[in-house]
Structure formats: C-alpha cells, structure tokens
PDB file of C-alpha atoms and ligand atoms in Angstrom:
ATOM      1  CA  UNK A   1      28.916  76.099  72.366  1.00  0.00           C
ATOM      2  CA  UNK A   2      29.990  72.762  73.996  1.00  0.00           C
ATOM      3  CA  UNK A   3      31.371  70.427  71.504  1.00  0.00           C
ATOM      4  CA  UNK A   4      30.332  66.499  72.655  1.00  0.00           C
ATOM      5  CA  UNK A   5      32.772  63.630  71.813  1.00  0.00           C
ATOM      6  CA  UNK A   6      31.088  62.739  68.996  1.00  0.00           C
ATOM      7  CA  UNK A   7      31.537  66.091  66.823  1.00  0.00           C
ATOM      8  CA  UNK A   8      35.323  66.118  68.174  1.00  0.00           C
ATOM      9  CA  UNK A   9      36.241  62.839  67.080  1.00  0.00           C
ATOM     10  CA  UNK A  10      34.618  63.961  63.449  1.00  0.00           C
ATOM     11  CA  UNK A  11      36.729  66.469  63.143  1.00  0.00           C
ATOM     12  CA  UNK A  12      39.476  65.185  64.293  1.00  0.00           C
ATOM     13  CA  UNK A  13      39.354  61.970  62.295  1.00  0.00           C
ATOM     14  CA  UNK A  14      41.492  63.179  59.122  1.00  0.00           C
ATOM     15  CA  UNK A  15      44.040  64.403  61.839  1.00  0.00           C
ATOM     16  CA  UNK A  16      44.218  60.820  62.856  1.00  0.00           C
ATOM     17  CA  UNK A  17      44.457  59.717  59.634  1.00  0.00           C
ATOM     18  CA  UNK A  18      47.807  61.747  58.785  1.00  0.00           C
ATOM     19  CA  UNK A  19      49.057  59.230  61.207  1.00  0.00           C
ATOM     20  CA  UNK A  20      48.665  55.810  59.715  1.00  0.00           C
ATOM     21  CA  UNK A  21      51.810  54.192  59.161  1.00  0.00           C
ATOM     22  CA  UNK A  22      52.699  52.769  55.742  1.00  0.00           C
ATOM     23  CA  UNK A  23      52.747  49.378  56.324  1.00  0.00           C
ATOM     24  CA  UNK A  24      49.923  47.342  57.882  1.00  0.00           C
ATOM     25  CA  UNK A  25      49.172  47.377  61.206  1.00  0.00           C
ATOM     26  CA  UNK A  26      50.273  43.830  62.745  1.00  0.00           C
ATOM     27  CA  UNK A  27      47.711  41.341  64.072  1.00  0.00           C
ATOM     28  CA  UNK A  28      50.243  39.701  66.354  1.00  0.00           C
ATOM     29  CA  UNK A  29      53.101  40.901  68.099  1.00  0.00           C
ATOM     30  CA  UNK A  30      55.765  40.036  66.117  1.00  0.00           C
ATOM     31  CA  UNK A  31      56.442  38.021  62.799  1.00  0.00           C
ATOM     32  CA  UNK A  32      60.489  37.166  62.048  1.00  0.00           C
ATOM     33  CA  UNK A  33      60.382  36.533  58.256  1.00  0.00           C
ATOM     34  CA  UNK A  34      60.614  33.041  57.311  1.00  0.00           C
ATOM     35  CA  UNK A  35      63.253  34.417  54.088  1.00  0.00           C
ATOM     36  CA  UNK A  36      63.131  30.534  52.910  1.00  0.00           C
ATOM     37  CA  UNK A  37      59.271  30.939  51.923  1.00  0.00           C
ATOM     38  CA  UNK A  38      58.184  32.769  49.350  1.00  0.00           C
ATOM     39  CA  UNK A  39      56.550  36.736  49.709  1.00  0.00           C
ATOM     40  CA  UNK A  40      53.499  36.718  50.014  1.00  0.00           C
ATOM     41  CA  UNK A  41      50.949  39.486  49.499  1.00  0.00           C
ATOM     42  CA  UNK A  42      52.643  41.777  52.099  1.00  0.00           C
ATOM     43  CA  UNK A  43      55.195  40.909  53.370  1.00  0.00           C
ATOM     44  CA  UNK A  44      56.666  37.610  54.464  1.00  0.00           C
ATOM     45  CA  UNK A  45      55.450  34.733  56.370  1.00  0.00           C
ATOM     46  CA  UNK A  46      55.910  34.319  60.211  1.00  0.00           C
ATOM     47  CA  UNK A  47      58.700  32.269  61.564  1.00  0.00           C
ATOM     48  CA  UNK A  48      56.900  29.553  64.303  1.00  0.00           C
ATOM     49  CA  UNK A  49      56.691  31.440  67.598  1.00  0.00           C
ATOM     50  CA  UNK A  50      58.890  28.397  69.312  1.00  0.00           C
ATOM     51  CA  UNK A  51      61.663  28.715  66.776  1.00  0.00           C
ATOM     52  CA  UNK A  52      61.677  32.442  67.293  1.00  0.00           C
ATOM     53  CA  UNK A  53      64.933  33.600  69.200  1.00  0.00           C
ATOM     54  CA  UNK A  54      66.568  36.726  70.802  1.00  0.00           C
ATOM     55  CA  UNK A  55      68.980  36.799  67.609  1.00  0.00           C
ATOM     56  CA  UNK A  56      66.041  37.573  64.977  1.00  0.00           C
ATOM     57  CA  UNK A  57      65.665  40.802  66.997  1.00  0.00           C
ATOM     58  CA  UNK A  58      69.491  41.440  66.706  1.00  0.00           C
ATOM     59  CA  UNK A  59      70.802  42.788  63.093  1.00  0.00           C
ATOM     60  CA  UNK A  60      74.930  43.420  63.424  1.00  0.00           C
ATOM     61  CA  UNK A  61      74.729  44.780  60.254  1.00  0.00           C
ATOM     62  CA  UNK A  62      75.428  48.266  61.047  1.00  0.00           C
ATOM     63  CA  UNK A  63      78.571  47.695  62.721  1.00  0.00           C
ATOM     64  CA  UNK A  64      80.811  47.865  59.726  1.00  0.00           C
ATOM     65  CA  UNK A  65      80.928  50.842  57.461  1.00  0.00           C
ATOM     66  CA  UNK A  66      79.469  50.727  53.465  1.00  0.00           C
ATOM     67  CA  UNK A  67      82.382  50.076  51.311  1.00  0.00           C
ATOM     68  CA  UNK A  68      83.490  54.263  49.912  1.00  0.00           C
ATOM     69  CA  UNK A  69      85.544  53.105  47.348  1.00  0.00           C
ATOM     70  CA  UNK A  70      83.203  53.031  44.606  1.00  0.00           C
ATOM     71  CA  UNK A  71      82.904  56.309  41.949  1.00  0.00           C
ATOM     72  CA  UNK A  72      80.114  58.268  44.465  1.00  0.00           C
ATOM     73  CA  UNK A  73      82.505  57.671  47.412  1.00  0.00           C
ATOM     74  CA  UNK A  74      79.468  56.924  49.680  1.00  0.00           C
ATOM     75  CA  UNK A  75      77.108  53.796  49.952  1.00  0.00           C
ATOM     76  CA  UNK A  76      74.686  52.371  52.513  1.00  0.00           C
ATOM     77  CA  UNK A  77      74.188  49.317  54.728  1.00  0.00           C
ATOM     78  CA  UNK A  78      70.633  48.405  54.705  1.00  0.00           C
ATOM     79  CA  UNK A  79      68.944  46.893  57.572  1.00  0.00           C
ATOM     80  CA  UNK A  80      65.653  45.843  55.425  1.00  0.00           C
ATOM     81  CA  UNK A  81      63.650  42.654  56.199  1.00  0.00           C
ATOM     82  CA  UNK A  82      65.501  41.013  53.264  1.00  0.00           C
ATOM     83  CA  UNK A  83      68.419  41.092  55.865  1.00  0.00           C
ATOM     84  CA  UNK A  84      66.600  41.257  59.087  1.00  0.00           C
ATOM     85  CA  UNK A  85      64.129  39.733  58.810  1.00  0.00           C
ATOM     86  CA  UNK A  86      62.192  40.443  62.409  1.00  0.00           C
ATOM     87  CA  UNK A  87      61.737  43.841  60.769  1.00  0.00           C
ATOM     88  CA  UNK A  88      58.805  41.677  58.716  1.00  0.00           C
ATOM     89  CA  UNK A  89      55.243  42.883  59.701  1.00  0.00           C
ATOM     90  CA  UNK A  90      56.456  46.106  61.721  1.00  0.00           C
ATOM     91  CA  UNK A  91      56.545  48.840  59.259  1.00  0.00           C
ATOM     92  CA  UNK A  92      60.552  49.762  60.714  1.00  0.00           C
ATOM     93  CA  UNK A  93      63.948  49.326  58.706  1.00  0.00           C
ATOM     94  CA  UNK A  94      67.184  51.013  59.403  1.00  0.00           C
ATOM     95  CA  UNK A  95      70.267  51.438  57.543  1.00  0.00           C
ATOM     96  CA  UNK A  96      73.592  52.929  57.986  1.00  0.00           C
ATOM     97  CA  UNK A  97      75.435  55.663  55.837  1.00  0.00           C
ATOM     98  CA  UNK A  98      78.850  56.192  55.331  1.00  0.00           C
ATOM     99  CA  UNK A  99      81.244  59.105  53.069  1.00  0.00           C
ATOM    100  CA  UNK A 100      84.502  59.409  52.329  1.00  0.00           C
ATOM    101  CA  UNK A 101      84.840  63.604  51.851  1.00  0.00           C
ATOM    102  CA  UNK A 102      82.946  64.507  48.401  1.00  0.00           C
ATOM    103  CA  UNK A 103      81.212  61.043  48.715  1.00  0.00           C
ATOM    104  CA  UNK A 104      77.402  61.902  47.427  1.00  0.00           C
ATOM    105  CA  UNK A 105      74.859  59.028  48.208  1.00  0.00           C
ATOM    106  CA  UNK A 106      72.931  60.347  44.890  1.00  0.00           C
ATOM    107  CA  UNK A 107      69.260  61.625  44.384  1.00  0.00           C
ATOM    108  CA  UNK A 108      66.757  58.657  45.150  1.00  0.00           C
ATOM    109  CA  UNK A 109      63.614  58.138  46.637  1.00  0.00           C
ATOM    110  CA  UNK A 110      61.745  55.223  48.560  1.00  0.00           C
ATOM    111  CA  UNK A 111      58.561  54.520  47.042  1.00  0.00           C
ATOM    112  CA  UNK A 112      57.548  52.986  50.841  1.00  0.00           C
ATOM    113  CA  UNK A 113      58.986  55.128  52.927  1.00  0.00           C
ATOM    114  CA  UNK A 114      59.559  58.554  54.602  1.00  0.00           C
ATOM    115  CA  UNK A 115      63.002  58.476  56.442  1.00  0.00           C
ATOM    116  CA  UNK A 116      64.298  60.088  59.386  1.00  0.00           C
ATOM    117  CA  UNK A 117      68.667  60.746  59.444  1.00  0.00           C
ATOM    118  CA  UNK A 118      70.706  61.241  62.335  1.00  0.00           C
ATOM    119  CA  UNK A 119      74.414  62.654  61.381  1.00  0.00           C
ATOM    120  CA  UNK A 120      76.517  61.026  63.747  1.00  0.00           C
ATOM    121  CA  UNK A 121      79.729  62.118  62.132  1.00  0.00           C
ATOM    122  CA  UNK A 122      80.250  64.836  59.643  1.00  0.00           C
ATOM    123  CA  UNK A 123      78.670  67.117  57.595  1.00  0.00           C
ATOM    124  CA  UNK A 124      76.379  66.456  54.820  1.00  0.00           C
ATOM    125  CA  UNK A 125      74.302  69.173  52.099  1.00  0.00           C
ATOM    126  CA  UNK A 126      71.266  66.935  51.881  1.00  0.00           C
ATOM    127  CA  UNK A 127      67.568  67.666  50.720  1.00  0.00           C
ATOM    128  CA  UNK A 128      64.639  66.630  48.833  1.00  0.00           C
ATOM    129  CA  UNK A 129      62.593  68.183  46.242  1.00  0.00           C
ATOM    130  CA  UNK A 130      58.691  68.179  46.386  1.00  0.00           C
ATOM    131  CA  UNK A 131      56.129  66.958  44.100  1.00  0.00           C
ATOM    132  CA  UNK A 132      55.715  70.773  42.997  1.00  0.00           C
ATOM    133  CA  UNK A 133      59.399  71.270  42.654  1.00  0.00           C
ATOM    134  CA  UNK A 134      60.296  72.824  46.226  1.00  0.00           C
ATOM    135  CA  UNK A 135      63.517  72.437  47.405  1.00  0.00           C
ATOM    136  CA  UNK A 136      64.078  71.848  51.004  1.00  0.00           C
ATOM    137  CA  UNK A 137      67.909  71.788  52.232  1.00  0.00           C
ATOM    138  CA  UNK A 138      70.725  72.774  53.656  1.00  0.00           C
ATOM    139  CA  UNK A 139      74.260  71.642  55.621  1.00  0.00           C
ATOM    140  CA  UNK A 140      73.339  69.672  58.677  1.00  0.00           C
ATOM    141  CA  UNK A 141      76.232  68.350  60.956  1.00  0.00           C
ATOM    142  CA  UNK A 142      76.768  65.734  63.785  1.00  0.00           C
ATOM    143  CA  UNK A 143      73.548  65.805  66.198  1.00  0.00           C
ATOM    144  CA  UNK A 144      71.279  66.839  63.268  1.00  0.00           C
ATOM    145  CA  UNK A 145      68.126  65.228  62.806  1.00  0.00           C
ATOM    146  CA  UNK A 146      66.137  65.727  59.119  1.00  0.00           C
ATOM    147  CA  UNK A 147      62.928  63.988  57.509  1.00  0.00           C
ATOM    148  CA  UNK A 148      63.130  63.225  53.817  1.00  0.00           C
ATOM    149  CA  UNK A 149      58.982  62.862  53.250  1.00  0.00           C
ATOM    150  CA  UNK A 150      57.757  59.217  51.558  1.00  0.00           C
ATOM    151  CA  UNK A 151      58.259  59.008  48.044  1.00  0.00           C
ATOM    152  CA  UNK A 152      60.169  62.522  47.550  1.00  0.00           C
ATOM    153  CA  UNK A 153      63.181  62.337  45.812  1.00  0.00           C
ATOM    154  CA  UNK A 154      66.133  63.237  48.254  1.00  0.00           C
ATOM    155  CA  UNK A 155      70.313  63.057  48.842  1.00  0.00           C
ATOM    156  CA  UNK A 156      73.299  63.306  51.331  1.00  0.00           C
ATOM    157  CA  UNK A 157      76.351  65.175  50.126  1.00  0.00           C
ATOM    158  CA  UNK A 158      79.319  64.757  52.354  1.00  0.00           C
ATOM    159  CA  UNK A 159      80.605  68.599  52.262  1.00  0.00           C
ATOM    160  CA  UNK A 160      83.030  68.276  55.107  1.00  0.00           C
ATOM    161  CA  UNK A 161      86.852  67.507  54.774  1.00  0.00           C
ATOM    162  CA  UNK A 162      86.110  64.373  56.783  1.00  0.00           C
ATOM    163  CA  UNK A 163      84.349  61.378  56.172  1.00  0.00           C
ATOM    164  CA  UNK A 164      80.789  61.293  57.112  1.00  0.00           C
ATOM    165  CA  UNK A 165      78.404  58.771  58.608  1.00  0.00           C
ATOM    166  CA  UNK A 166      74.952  58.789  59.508  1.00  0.00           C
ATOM    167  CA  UNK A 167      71.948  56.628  61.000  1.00  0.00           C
ATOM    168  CA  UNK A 168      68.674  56.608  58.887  1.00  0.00           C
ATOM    169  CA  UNK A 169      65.322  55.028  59.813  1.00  0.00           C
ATOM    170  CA  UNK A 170      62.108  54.623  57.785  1.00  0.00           C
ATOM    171  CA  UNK A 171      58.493  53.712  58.699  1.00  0.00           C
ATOM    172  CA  UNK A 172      58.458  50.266  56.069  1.00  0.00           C
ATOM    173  CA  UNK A 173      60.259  46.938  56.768  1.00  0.00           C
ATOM    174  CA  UNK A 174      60.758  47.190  52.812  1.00  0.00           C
ATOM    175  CA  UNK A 175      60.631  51.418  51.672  1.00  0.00           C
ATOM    176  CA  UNK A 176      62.389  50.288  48.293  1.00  0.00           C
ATOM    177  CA  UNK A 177      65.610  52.457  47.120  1.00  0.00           C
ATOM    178  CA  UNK A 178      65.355  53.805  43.524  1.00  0.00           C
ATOM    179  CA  UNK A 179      68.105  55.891  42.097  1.00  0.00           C
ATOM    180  CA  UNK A 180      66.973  58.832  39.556  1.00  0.00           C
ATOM    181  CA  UNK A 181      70.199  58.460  37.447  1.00  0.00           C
ATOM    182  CA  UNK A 182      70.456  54.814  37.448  1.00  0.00           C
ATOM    183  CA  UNK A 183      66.708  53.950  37.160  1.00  0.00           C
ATOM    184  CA  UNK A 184      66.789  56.246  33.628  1.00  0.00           C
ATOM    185  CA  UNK A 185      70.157  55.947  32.502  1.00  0.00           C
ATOM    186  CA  UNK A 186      70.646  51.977  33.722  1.00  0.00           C
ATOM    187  CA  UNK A 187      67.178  50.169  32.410  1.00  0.00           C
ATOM    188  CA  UNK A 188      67.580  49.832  28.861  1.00  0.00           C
ATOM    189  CA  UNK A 189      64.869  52.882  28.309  1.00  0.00           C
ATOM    190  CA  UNK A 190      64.513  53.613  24.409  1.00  0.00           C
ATOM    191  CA  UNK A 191      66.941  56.376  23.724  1.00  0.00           C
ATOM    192  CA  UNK A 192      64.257  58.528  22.058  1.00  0.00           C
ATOM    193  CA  UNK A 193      62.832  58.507  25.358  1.00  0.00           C
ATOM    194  CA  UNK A 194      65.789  59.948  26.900  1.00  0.00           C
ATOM    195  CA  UNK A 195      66.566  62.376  24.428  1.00  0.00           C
ATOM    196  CA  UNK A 196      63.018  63.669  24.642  1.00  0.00           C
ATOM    197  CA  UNK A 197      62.902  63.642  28.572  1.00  0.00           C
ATOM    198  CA  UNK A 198      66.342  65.376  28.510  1.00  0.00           C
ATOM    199  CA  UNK A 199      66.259  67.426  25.635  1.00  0.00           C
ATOM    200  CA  UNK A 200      69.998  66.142  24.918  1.00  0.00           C
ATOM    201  CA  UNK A 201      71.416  64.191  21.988  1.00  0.00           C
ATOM    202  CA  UNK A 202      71.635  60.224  21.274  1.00  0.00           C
ATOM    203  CA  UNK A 203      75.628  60.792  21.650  1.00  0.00           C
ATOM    204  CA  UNK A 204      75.182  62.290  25.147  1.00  0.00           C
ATOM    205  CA  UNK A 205      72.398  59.208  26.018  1.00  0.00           C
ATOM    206  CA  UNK A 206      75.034  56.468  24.614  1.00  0.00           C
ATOM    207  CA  UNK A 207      77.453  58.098  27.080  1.00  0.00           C
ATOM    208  CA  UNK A 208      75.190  58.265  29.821  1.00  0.00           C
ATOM    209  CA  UNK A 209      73.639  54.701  29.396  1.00  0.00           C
ATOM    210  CA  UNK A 210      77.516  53.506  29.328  1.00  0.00           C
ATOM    211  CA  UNK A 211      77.859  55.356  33.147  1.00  0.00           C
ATOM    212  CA  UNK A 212      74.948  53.415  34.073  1.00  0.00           C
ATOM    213  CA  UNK A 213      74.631  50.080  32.723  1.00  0.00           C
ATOM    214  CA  UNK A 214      74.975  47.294  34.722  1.00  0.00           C
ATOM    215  CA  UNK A 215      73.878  49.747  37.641  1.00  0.00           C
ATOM    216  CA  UNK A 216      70.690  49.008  40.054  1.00  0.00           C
TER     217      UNK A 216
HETATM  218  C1  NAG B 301      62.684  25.014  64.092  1.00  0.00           C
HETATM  219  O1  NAG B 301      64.069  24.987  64.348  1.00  0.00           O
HETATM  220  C2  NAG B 301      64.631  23.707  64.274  1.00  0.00           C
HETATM  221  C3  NAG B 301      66.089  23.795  64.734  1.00  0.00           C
HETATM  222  O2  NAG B 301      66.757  24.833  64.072  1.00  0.00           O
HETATM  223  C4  NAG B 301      64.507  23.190  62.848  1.00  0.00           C
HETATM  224  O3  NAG B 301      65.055  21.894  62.740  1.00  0.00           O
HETATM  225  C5  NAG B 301      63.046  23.146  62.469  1.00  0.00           C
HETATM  226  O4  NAG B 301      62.925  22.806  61.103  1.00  0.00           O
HETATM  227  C6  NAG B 301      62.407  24.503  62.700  1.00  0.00           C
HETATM  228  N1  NAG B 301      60.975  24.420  62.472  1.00  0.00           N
HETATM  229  C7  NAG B 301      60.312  25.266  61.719  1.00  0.00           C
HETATM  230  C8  NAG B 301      58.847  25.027  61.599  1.00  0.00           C
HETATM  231  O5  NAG B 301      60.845  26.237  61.193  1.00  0.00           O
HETATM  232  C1  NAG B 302      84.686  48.213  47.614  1.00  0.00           C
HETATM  233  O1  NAG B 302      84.284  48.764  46.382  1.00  0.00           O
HETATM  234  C2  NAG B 302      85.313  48.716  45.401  1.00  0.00           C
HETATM  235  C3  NAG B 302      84.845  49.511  44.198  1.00  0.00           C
HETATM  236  O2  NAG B 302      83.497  49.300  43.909  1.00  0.00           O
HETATM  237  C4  NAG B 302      85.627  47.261  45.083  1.00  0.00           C
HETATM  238  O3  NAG B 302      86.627  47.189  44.105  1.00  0.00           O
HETATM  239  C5  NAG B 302      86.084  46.580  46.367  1.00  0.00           C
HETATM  240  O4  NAG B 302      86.262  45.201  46.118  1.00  0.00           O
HETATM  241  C6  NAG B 302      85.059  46.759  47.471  1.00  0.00           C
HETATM  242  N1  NAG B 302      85.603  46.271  48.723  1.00  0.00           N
HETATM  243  C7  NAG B 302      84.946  45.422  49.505  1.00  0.00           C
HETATM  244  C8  NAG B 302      85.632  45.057  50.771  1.00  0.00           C
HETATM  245  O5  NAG B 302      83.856  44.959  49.212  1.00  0.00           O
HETATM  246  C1  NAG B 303      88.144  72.152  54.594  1.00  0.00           C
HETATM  247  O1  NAG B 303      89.485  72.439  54.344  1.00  0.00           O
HETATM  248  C2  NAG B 303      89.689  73.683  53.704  1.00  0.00           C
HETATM  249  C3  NAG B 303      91.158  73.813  53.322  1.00  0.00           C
HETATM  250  O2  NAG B 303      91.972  73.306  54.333  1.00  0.00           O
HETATM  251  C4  NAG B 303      89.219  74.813  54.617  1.00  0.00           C
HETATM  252  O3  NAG B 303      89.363  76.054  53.991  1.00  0.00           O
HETATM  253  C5  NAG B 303      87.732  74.584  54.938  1.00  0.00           C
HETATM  254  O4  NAG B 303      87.286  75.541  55.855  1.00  0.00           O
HETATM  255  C6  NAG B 303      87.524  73.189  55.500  1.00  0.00           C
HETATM  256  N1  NAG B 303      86.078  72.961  55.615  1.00  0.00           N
HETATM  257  C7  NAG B 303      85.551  72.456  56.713  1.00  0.00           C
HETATM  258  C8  NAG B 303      84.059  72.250  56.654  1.00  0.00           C
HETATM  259  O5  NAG B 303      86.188  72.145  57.699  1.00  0.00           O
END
C-alpha cells in the first residue's frame, strides 16, 4: 500500500514535535538584549539593529575558570542572556565548569533546559535521576559528551586526582539553575515541612538550614 504525503506527514507530526525547542522560535534574526529595559513577557527587548555590534555576539566569559575555593570545590561560569545578552531570543546559553579534585557541582536541575557537557579536562561521576526515579550515570572523562534531559535533576562529581573542567550548553537563553539542597534547606521552608519531607528531626533541620542560609 502506497502511503501519499499527506498520511506521512500525519504520522510523522508528533515525531516533529519531539523537536521543538524550548524557547520560542525567533521572528527576526537576531535580538541582543537591551539588559537596561525591563523583561518582558519572554525574554528581553531587542537592541536597535544599527547599535548592534560584532561584540554582542562575543561573551569572554568563559576564559577564566569558576572560583574552587568555596566548600563544594567546584562552581560554574554562566554564559546566560543576563550576561550575554545576544543569547536573548535564540533559545542557546553556555557556561563553563570547573573542579578542584573532590569538587561536586551538587544535584540541580534547570527548569528551561536540557544540557549537553563536554569534559575537556578530567574526570567527573555525573548523572541525573528521572521523574520515575531512574538513575542514569557513570565516570565520563576528557572527550566525553552526556545529555542531562530538561528539568531532571542532575550533577558532576570531579572523581579524578586532578582538577576538572568542562563545557556545557543548553537549548534556553535563560534554563534557570535550582539547587535541591539549597532550594529546601536555604528558603526559609517551615521546619515541619522539612521534618516531614525528610523524616529527620527539628535539631537535624536547624543544622541543615544553618549549612544553607544565605545560599541561592
Ligand atoms: C546607540 O548607541 C549610541 C552610542 O553608544 C547611544 O548613544 C544611543 O543611545 C544608542 N541608541 C539606542 C536606541 O540604544
Ligand atoms: C573564591 O571563593 C572564596 C570562598 O568562597 C572567596 O573567599 C574568595 O574571595 C573567592 N575568590 C575570588 C577571586 O572571587
Ligand atoms: C588517584 O591517586 C591514587 C593514589 O595515588 C591512585 O591510587 C588512583 O588510581 C588515582 N586515580 C586516578 C583516577 O588517577
């Protein structure tokens, strides 16, 4: 039986659909941010077209490493369209990576985005975990590639005895970055909350809350 265009394209369509980026598609073909005017429903307004330059396509950003020295021993340089801003309109960011050995860029997830990592240096035990609890990870080393899917909660755990660094990109000019720990230990949740997420004590809470306050 021959199958015409028509009953192809039917089928096909919620292929197609898997596709859709999570941003909106752009109208035009680029929009640098104007950062000095307020958000508005998605995203930022355009920058004029004649004040637009080579440089908003530039971000220098990732040259330098994240600062290590802080109690995870890892952090991240984001390249998000609150700091480069001809990201705006594109559905794209990038960010940077870096470990000192042990350094652990803790379990998070971006609401926006699903993000692909490229070890450059190093080895790192990262992973996510799936909406039906299904874990997903192992060691990948320099010249891996992994996908951490949109939303899913996910880490990097430098396991080498070097320090680390890696390249991450993700399909939103603004995927958000939420930590697990901080976001429930860090917010000023009720402790009765926490004690009944955790099933631990209002001692071990206090202690926790004291980790995390004044975290974001
Ligand atoms: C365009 O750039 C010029 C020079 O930097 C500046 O004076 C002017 O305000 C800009 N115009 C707009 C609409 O942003
Ligand atoms: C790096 O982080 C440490 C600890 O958080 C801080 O004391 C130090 O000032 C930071 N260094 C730089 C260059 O920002
Ligand atoms: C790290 O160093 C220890 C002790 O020197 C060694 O046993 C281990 O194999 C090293 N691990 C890696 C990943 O190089």
């Amino acid at each position: 039986m021959m199958i015409t265009l028509f009953q192809f394209l039917v089928i096909a369509a919620p292929i197609f659909q898997v596709i859709t980026a999570s941003d909106a598609d752009p109208l035009q073909d680029f929009c640098v941010a104007d950062l000095a005017k307020d958000l508005t429903l998605n995203g930022y307004p355009c920058k004029r077209a004649a004040n637009t330059t080579t440089e908003d396509f530039i971000f220098s950003g990732l040259r330098n490493s994240a600062n290590t020295s802080g109690p995870s021993r890892a952090d991240a340089v984001f390249g998000f369209v609150h700091s480069y801003p001809g990201l705006n309109s594109l559905g794209l960011s990038i960010a940077r990576l870096d470990f000192a050995p042990g350094g652990l860029i803790p379990p998070h997830t971006h609401p926006r985005g699903s993000e692909i990592i490229y070890v450059v240096e190093g080895s790192l035990y990262a992973g996510f975990v799936t909406t039906q609890n299904q874990l997903f990870a192992r060691v990948i080393s320099k010249g891996d590639v992994m996908i951490f899917p949109r939303g899913l909660i996910h880490w990097q755990l430098n396991v080498g005895n070097t320090t680390a660094m890696a390249i991450v990109t993700l399909d939103s000019q603004s995927p958000g970055f939420q930590l697990i720990a901080s976001s429930m230990f860090g917010s000023d949740i009720l402790d009765e909350v926490l004690v009944k997420t955790f099933f631990i004590d209002e001692n071990a809470v206090r202690q926790l809350k004291a980790t995390f306050s004044g975290s974001s």
